[in-house]
mmCIF file of C-alpha atoms in Angstrom:
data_model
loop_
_atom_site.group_PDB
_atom_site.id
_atom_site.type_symbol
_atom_site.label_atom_id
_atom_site.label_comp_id
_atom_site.label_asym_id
_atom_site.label_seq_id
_atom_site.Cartn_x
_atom_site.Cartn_y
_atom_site.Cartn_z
ATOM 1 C CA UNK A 754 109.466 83.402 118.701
ATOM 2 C CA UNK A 755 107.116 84.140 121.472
ATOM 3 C CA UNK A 756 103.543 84.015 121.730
ATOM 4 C CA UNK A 757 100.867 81.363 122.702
ATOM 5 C CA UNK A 758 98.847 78.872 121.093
ATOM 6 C CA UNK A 759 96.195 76.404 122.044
ATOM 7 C CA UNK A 760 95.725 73.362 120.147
ATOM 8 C CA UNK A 761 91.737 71.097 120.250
ATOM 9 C CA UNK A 762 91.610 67.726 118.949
ATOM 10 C CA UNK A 763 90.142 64.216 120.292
ATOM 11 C CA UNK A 764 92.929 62.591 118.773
ATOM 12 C CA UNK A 765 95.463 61.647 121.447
ATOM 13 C CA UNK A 766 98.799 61.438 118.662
ATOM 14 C CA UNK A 767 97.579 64.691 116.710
ATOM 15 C CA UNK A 768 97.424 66.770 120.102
ATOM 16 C CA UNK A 769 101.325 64.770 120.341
ATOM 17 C CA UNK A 770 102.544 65.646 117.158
ATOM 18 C CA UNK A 771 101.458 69.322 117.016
ATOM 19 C CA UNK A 772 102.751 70.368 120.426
ATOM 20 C CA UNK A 773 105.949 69.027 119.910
ATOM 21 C CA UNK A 774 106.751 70.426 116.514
ATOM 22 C CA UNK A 775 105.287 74.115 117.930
ATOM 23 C CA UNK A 776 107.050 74.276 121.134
ATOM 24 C CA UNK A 777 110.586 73.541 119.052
ATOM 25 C CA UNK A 778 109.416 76.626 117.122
ATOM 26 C CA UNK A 779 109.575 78.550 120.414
ATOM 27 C CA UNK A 780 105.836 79.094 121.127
ATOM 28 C CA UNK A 781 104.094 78.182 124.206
ATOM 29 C CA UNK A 782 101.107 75.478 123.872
ATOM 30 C CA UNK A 783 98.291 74.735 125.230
ATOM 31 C CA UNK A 784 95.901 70.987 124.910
ATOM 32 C CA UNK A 785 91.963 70.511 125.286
ATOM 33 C CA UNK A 786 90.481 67.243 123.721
ATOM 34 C CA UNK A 787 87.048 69.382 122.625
ATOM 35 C CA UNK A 788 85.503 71.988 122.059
ATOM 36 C CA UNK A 789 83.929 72.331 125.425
ATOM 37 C CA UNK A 790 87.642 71.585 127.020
ATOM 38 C CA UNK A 791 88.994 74.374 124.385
ATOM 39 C CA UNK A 792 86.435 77.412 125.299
ATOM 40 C CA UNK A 793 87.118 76.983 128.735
ATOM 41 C CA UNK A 794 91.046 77.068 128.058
ATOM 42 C CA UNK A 795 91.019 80.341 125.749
ATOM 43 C CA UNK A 796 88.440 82.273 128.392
ATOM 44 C CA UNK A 797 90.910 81.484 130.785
ATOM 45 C CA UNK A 798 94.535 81.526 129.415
ATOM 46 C CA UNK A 799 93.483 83.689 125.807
ATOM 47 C CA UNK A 800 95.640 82.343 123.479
ATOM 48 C CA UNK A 801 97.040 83.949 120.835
ATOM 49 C CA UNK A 802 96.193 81.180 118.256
ATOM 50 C CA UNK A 803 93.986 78.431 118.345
ATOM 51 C CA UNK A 804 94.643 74.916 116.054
ATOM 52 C CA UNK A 805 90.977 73.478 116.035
ATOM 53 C CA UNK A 806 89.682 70.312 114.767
ATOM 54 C CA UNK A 807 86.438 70.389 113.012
ATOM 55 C CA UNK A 808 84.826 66.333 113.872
ATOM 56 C CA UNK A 809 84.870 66.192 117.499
ATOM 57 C CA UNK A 810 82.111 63.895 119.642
ATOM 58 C CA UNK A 811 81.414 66.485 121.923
ATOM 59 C CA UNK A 812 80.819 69.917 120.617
ATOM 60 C CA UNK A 813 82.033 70.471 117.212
ATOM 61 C CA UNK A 814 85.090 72.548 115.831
ATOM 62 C CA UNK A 815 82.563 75.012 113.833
ATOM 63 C CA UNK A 816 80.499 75.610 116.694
ATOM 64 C CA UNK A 817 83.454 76.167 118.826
ATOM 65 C CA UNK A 818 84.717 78.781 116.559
ATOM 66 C CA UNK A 819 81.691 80.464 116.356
ATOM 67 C CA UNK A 820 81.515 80.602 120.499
ATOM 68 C CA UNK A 821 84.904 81.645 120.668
ATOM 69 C CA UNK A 822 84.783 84.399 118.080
ATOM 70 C CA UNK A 823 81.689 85.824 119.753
ATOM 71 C CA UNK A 824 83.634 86.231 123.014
ATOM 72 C CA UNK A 825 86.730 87.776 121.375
ATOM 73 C CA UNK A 826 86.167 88.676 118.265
ATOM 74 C CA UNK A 827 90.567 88.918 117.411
ATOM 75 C CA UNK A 828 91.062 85.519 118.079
ATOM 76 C CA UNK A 829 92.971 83.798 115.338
ATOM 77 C CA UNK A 830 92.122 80.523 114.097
ATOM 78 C CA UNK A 831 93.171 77.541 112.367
ATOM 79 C CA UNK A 832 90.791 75.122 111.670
ATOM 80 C CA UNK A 833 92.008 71.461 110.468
ATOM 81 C CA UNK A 834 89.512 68.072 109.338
ATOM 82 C CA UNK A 835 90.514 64.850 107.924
ATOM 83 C CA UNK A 836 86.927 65.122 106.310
ATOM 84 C CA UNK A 837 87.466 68.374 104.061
ATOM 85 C CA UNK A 838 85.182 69.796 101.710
ATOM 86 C CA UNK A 839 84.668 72.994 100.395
ATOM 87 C CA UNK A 840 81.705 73.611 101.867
ATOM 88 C CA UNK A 841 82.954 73.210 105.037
ATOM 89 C CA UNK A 842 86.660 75.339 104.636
ATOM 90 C CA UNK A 843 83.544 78.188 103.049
ATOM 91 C CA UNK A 844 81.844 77.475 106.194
ATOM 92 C CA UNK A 845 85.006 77.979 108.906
ATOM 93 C CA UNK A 846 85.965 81.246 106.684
ATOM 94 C CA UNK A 847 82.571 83.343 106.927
ATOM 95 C CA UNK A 848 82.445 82.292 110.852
ATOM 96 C CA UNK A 849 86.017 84.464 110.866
ATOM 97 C CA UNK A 850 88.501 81.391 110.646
ATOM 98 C CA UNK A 851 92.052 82.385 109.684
ATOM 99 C CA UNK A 852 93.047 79.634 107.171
ATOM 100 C CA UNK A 853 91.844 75.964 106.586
ATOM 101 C CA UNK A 854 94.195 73.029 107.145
ATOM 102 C CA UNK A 855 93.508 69.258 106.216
ATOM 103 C CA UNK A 856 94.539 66.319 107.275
ATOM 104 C CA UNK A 857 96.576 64.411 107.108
ATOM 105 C CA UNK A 858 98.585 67.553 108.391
ATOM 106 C CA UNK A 859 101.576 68.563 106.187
ATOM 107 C CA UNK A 860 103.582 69.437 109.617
ATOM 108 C CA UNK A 861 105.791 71.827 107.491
ATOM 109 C CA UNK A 862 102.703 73.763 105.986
ATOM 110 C CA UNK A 863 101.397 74.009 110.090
ATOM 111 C CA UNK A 864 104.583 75.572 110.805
ATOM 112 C CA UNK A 865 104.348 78.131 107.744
ATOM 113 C CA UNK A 866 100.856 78.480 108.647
ATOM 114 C CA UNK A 867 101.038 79.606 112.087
ATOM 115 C CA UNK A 868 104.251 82.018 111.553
ATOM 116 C CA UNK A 869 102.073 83.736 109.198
ATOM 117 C CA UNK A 870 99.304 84.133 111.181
ATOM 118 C CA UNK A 871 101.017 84.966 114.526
ATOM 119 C CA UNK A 872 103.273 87.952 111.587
ATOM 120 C CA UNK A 873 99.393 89.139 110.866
ATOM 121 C CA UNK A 874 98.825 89.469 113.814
ATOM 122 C CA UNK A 875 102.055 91.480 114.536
ATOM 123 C CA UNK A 876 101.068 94.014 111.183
ATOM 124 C CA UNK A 877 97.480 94.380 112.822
ATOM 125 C CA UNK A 878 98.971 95.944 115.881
ATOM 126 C CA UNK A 879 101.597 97.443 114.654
ATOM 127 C CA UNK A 880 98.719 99.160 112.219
ATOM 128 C CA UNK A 881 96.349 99.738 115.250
ATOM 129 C CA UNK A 882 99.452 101.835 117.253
ATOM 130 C CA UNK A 883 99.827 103.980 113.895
ATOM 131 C CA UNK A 884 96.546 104.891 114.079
ATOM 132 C CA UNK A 885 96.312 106.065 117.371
ATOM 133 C CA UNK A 886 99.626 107.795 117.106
ATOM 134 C CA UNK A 887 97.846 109.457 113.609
ATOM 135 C CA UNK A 888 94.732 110.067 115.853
ATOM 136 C CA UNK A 889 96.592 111.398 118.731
ATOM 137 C CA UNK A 890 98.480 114.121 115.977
ATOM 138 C CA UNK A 891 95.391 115.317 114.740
ATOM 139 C CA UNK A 892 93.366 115.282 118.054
ATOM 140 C CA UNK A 893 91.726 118.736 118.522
ATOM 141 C CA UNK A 894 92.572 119.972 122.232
ATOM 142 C CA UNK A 895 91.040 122.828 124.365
ATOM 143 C CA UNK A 896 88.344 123.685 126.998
ATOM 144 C CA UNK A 897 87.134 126.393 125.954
ATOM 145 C CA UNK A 898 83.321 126.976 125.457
ATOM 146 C CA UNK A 899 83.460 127.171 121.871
ATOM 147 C CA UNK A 900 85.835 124.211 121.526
ATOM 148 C CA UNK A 901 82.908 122.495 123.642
ATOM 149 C CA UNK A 902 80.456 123.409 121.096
ATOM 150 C CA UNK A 903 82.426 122.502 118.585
ATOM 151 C CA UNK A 904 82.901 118.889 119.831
ATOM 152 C CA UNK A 905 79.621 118.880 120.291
ATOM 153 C CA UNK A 906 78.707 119.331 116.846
ATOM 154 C CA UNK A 907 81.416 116.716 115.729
ATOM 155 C CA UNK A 908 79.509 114.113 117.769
ATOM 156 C CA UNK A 909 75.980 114.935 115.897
ATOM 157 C CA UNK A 910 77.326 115.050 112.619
ATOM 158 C CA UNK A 911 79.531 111.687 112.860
ATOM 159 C CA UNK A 912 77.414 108.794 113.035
ATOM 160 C CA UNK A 913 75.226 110.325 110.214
ATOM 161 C CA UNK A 914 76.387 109.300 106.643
ATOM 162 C CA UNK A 915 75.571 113.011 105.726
ATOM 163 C CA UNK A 916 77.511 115.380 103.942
ATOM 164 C CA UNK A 917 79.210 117.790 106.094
ATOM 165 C CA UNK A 918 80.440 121.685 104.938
ATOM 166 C CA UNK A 919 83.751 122.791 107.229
ATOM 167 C CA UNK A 920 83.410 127.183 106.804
ATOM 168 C CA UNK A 921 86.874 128.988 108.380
ATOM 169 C CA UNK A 922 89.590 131.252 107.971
ATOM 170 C CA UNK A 923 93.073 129.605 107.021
ATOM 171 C CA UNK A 924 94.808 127.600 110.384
ATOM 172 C CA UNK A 925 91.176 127.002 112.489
ATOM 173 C CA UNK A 926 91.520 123.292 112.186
ATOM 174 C CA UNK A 927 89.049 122.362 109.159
ATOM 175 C CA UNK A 928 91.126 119.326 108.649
ATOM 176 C CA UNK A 929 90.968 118.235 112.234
ATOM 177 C CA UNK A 930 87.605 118.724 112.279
ATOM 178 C CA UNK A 931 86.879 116.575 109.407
ATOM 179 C CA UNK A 932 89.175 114.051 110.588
ATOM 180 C CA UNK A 933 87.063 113.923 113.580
ATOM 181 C CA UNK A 934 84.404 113.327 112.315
ATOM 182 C CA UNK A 935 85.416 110.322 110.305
ATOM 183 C CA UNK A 936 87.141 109.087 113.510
ATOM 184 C CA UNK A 937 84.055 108.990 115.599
ATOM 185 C CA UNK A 938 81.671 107.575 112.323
ATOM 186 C CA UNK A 939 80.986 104.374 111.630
ATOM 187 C CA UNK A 940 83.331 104.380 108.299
ATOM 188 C CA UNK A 941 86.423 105.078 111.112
ATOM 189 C CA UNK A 942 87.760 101.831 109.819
ATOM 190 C CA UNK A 943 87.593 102.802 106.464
ATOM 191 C CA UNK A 944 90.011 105.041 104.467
ATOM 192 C CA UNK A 945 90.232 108.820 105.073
ATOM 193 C CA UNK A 946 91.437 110.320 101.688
ATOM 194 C CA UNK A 947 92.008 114.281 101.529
ATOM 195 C CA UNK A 948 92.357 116.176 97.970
ATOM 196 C CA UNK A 949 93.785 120.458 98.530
ATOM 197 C CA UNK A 950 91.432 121.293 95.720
ATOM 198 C CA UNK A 951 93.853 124.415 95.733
ATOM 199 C CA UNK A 952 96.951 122.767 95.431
ATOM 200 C CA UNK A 953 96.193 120.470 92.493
ATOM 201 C CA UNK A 954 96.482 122.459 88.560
ATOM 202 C CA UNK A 955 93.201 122.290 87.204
ATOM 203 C CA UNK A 956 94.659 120.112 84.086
ATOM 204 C CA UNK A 957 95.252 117.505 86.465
ATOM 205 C CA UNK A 958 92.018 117.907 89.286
ATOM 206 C CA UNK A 959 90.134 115.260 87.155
ATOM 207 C CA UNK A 960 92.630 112.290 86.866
ATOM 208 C CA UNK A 961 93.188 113.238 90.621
ATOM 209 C CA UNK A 962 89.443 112.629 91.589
ATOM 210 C CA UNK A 963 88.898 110.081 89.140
ATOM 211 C CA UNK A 964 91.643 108.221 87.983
ATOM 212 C CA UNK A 965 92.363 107.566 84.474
ATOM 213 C CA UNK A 966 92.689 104.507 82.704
ATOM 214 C CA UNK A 967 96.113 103.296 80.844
ATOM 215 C CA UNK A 968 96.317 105.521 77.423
ATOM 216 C CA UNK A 969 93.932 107.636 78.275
ATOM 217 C CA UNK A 970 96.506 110.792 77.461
ATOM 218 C CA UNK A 971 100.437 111.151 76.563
ATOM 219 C CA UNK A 972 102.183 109.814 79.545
ATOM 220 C CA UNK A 973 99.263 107.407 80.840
ATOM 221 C CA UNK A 974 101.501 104.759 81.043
ATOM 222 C CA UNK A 975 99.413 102.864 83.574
ATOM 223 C CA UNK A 976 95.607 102.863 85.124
ATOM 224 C CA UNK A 977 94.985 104.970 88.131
ATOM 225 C CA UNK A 978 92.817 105.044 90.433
ATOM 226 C CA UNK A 979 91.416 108.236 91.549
ATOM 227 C CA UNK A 980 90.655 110.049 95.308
ATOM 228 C CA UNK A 981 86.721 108.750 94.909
ATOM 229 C CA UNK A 982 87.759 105.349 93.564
ATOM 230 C CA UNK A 983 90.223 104.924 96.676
ATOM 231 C CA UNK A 984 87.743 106.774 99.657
ATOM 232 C CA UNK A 985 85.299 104.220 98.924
ATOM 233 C CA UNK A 986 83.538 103.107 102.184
ATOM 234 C CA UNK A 987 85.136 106.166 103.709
ATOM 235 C CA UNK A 988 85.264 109.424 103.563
ATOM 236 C CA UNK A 989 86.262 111.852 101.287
ATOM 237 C CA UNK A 990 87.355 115.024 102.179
ATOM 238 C CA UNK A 991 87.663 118.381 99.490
ATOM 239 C CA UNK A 992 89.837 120.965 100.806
ATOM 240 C CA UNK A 993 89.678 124.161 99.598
ATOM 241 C CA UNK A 994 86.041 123.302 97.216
ATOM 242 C CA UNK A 995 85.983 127.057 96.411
ATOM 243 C CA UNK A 996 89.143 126.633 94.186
ATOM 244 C CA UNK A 997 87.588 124.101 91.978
ATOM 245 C CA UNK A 998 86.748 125.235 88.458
ATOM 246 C CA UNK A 999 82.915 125.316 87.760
ATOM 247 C CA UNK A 1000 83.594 122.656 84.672
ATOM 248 C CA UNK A 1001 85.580 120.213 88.077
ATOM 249 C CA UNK A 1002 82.275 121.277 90.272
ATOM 250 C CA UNK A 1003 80.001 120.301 87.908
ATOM 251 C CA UNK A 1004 81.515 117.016 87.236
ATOM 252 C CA UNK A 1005 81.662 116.470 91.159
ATOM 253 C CA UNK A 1006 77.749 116.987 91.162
ATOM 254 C CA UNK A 1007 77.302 114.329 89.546
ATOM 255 C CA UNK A 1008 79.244 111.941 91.584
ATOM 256 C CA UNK A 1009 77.691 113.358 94.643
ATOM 257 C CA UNK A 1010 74.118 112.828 92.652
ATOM 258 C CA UNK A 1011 74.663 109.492 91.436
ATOM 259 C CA UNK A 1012 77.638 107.627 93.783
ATOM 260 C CA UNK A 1013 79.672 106.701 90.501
ATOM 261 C CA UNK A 1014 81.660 107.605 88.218
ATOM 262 C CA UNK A 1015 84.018 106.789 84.739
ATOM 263 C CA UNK A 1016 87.834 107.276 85.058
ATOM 264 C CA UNK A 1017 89.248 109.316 82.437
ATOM 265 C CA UNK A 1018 89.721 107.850 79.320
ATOM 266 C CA UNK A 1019 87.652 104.899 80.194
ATOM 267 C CA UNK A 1020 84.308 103.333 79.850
ATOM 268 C CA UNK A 1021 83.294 101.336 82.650
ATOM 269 C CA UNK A 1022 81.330 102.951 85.310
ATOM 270 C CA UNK A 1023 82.369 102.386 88.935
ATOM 271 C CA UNK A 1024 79.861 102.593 91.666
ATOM 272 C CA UNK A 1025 81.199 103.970 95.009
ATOM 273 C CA UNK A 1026 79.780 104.561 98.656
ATOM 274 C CA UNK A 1027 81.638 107.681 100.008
ATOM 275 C CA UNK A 1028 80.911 110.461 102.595
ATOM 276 C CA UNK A 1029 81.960 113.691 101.531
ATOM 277 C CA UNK A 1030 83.419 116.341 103.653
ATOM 278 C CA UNK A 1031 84.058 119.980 102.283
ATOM 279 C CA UNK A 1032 85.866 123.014 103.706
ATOM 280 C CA UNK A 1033 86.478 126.152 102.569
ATOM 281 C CA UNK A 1034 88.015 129.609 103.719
ATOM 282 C CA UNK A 1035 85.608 131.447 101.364
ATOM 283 C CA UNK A 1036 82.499 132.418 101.973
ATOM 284 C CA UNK A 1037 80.305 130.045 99.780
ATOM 285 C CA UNK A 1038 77.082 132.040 99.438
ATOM 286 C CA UNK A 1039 79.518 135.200 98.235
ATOM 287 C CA UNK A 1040 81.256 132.752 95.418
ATOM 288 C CA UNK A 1041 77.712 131.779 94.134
ATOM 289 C CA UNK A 1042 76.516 135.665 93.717
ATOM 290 C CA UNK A 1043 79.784 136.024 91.665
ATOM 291 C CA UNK A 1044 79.274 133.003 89.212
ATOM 292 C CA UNK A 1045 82.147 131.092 90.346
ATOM 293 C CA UNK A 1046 80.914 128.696 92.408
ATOM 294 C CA UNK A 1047 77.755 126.389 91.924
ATOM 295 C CA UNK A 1048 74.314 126.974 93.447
ATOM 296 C CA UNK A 1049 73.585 123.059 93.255
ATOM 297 C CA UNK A 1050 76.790 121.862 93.955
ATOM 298 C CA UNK A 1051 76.731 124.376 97.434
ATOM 299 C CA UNK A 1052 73.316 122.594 98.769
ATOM 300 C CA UNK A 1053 74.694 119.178 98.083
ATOM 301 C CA UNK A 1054 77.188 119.923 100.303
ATOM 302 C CA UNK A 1055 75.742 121.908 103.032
ATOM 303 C CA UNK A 1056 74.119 118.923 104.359
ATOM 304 C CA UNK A 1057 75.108 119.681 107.694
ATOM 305 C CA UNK A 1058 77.245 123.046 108.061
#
């Protein structure tokens, strides 16, 4: 094991007992005896995991927490109080505590406790180097005047939560573009779910977008959730909108009208919050004189084009 943790109590035999049983499990550890001690002692050495009391004389556990989280905001904490109530554990949690401990400590439930939360920790950057390995692969590169334009335009459009229409030929970069975008809004933290409106048989585009619910046809054998149902707080992006039936468009009006939706087969209507983004290597305008694409559905999307 490796890793560091820094342990706050007033209590002389707790500070005791903890260190010794978390330095046998191979971690390094660190003692204040408060809160005032403890902020001064993860500014300095910034632990990887902090074990703080709650009832200390000098400045309390909670408002420690809060102080500390405000200064680094990754900071993983354990709180622990002989005094537990649910109020208080509801208390810890919404100021960004990890888990809740009380006393008097089950030693083998610390030890279970802080693997798990030093493993988080280990998935959360092990998730944060995907993305910027994902970000890296998609990251649209040249100096050129119009790729300066083009950035520009990226940065306008992403911190709006409008809908955005990608126009181009086949092999410009639509999908970087609207991955771009996403990256640099503020739903970046949110999913980024993309649907090839082209590649997907029309007897299947609704269950795609939707979901359908167990039942709903032969072979439903379970509920799924659909591309809306699972961009929700993201972003959305339609590939290849042109390719959509008009029955599939008009369905997707809706959605974009209302911001929910009934998977097929079901009853229940789901509310979502998703961003849109639309390409298409067809010229939109020339699909509407022709009847196969939507007038509506068009100026929905061509929020910002």
């Amino acid at each position: 094991m490796s890793g560091s943790v820094c342990i706050v109590d007033d209590e002389p035999s707790i500070l005791n007992t903890l260190s010794g049983i978390i330095e046998d499990e191979g971690y390094q550890v660190s003692l204040a005896k408060s809160g005032t001690e403890a902020l001064k002692l993860i500014r300095s050495d910034q632990p990887d995991l902090v074990i703080l009391d709650i009832w200390m004389p000098d400045l309390d556990g909670l408002e420690t927490l809060r102080q500390a989280k405000q200064q680094f905001p990754n900071l993983l904490v354990i709180m622990m109080s002989g005094h537990g109530s649910v109020e208080t554990a509801v208390k810890a949690t919404k100021l960004g505590a990890y888990d809740y401990l009380e006393k008097p400590l089950d030693l083998e439930k610390v030890i279970i406790l802080v693997r798990n939360a030093f493993n988080q920790r280990k998935l959360e950057e092990e998730n944060l180097n995907l993305r910027v390995q994902v970000e890296r692969h998609f990251e649209i590169i040249g100096n050129s005047l119009p790729m300066a334009q083009l950035r520009t335009l990226i940065a306008a459009a992403a911190p709006t939560h409008s809908r955005v229409l990608i126009s181009g030929e086949n092999g410009t970069g639509k999908e970087l573009v609207a991955r771009a975008i996403h990256a640099q809004s503020p739903r970046r933290n949110r999913p980024f779910i993309e649907v090839n409106c082209a590649a997907i048989p029309e007897t299947l585009i609704e269950t795609e977008l939707f979901g359908h619910e167990r039942g709903a046809f032969t072979g439903a054998i379970s509920q799924k959730r659909g591309k809306f149902d699972l961009a929700d707080g993201g972003t959305l992006f339609l590939d290849e909108i042109a390719d959509m039936s008009l029955a599939t468009q008009a369905k997707v009006l809706r959605v974009l009208q209302e911001q929910q939706f009934t998977r097929v087969g079901g009853a229940k209507v789901l509310q979502v919050n998703v961003r849109v983004i639309a390409a298409s290597n067809k010229d939109l305008t020339q699909e509407i004189a022709k009847g196969t694409f939507r007038e509506d559905l068009y100026y929905r999307l061509n929020v910002l084009p």
